[in-house]
Amino acid sequence: MESPNGDYLVLSKTLRDRNQQSLDTLSTRPHPIEYQTHLAQFHKLSSRMSAI
């Protein structure tokens, strides 16, 4: 049987990869303010998730 946080670990890795892609994209483009806001919310969510 799968461990209860197996799916969580996969999700966490997916989010991290997606976040890294976002950062890579940001570094090569102008920074729209909506995107910065989104990224800030994402970081808040990420840190809350990694605290679990």
Coordinates of N, CA and C in Angstrom, one line a residue:
M1 N 0.8 -1.2 0.0 CA 0.0 0.0 0.0 C 0.9 1.3 0.0
E2 N 0.4 2.3 -0.7 CA 1.2 3.5 -0.8 C 1.2 4.3 0.5
S3 N 2.4 4.8 0.8 CA 2.4 5.6 2.1 C 1.5 6.9 1.9
P4 N 0.9 7.3 3.0 CA -0.1 8.4 2.9 C 0.5 9.7 2.3
N5 N 1.8 9.9 2.5 CA 2.4 11.2 2.0 C 3.2 10.9 0.7
G6 N 3.0 9.8 0.1 CA 3.6 9.5 -1.2 C 3.2 10.5 -2.3
D7 N 1.8 10.6 -2.4 CA 1.3 11.6 -3.4 C 1.7 13.0 -3.0
Y8 N 1.8 13.3 -1.7 CA 2.2 14.6 -1.3 C 3.6 14.9 -1.8
L9 N 4.5 14.0 -1.7 CA 5.9 14.2 -2.1 C 6.0 14.4 -3.6
V10 N 5.2 13.7 -4.4 CA 5.2 13.9 -5.8 C 4.6 15.3 -6.1
L11 N 3.6 15.7 -5.5 CA 3.0 17.0 -5.7 C 4.0 18.1 -5.3
S12 N 4.7 17.9 -4.2 CA 5.7 18.8 -3.7 C 6.8 19.0 -4.8
K13 N 7.3 17.9 -5.3 CA 8.3 18.0 -6.3 C 7.8 18.6 -7.6
T14 N 6.6 18.3 -8.0 CA 6.0 19.0 -9.2 C 5.9 20.5 -9.0
L15 N 5.5 20.9 -7.8 CA 5.3 22.3 -7.5 C 6.7 23.0 -7.5
R16 N 7.7 22.3 -7.0 CA 9.1 22.9 -7.0 C 9.6 23.0 -8.4
D17 N 9.4 22.0 -9.2 CA 9.9 22.1 -10.6 C 9.2 23.2 -11.3
R18 N 7.9 23.3 -11.1 CA 7.1 24.3 -11.8 C 7.6 25.7 -11.3
N19 N 7.8 25.8 -10.0 CA 8.3 27.1 -9.5 C 9.6 27.5 -10.1
Q20 N 10.5 26.5 -10.2 CA 11.8 26.7 -10.8 C 11.7 27.2 -12.3
Q21 N 10.8 26.6 -13.0 CA 10.5 27.0 -14.4 C 10.0 28.4 -14.4
S22 N 9.1 28.8 -13.4 CA 8.6 30.1 -13.3 C 9.7 31.1 -13.1
L23 N 10.7 30.8 -12.2 CA 11.8 31.6 -11.9 C 12.7 31.8 -13.1
D24 N 12.9 30.7 -13.9 CA 13.7 30.8 -15.1 C 13.1 31.7 -16.1
T25 N 11.7 31.6 -16.2 CA 11.0 32.4 -17.2 C 11.1 33.8 -16.7
L26 N 10.9 34.1 -15.4 CA 10.9 35.5 -14.9 C 12.3 36.1 -15.2
S27 N 13.4 35.4 -15.1 CA 14.7 36.0 -15.2 C 15.0 36.4 -16.7
T28 N 14.2 35.8 -17.6 CA 14.4 36.2 -19.0 C 13.4 37.1 -19.6
R29 N 12.5 37.6 -18.8 CA 11.4 38.4 -19.3 C 11.1 39.6 -18.4
P30 N 10.4 40.6 -18.9 CA 10.0 41.7 -18.0 C 9.1 41.1 -16.9
H31 N 9.0 41.8 -15.8 CA 8.2 41.3 -14.7 C 6.9 42.0 -14.6
P32 N 5.8 41.4 -15.1 CA 4.5 41.9 -14.9 C 4.1 41.9 -13.4
I33 N 3.5 42.9 -12.9 CA 3.1 42.9 -11.5 C 2.2 41.8 -11.0
E34 N 1.3 41.4 -11.9 CA 0.4 40.3 -11.5 C 1.2 39.0 -11.3
Y35 N 2.2 38.9 -12.1 CA 3.0 37.6 -12.0 C 3.8 37.7 -10.7
Q36 N 4.3 38.8 -10.3 CA 5.1 38.9 -9.1 C 4.2 38.6 -7.9
T37 N 3.0 39.1 -8.0 CA 2.0 38.8 -6.9 C 1.7 37.3 -6.8
H38 N 1.5 36.7 -8.0 CA 1.3 35.3 -8.1 C 2.4 34.5 -7.5
L39 N 3.6 34.9 -7.8 CA 4.8 34.2 -7.3 C 5.0 34.4 -5.8
A40 N 4.6 35.5 -5.3 CA 4.7 35.8 -3.9 C 3.7 34.8 -3.1
Q41 N 2.5 34.7 -3.7 CA 1.5 33.8 -3.1 C 2.0 32.4 -3.2
F42 N 2.6 32.1 -4.3 CA 3.1 30.7 -4.5 C 4.2 30.4 -3.4
H43 N 5.1 31.3 -3.2 CA 6.1 31.1 -2.2 C 5.5 30.9 -0.8
K44 N 4.5 31.7 -0.5 CA 3.8 31.6 0.8 C 3.3 30.2 0.9
L45 N 2.6 29.7 -0.1 CA 2.0 28.4 -0.2 C 3.1 27.3 0.0
S46 N 4.2 27.5 -0.8 CA 5.2 26.5 -0.8 C 5.8 26.3 0.6
S47 N 6.1 27.5 1.3 CA 6.7 27.4 2.6 C 5.7 26.8 3.6
R48 N 4.5 27.1 3.5 CA 3.5 26.5 4.3 C 3.4 24.9 4.1
M49 N 3.5 24.5 2.9 CA 3.4 23.1 2.5 C 4.7 22.4 3.1
S50 N 5.9 23.0 2.9 CA 7.1 22.3 3.3 C 7.2 22.2 4.9
A51 N 6.4 23.0 5.6 CA 6.3 23.0 7.0 C 5.5 21.8 7.5
I52 N 4.7 21.2 6.7 CA 3.8 20.1 7.1 C 4.7 18.9 7.4

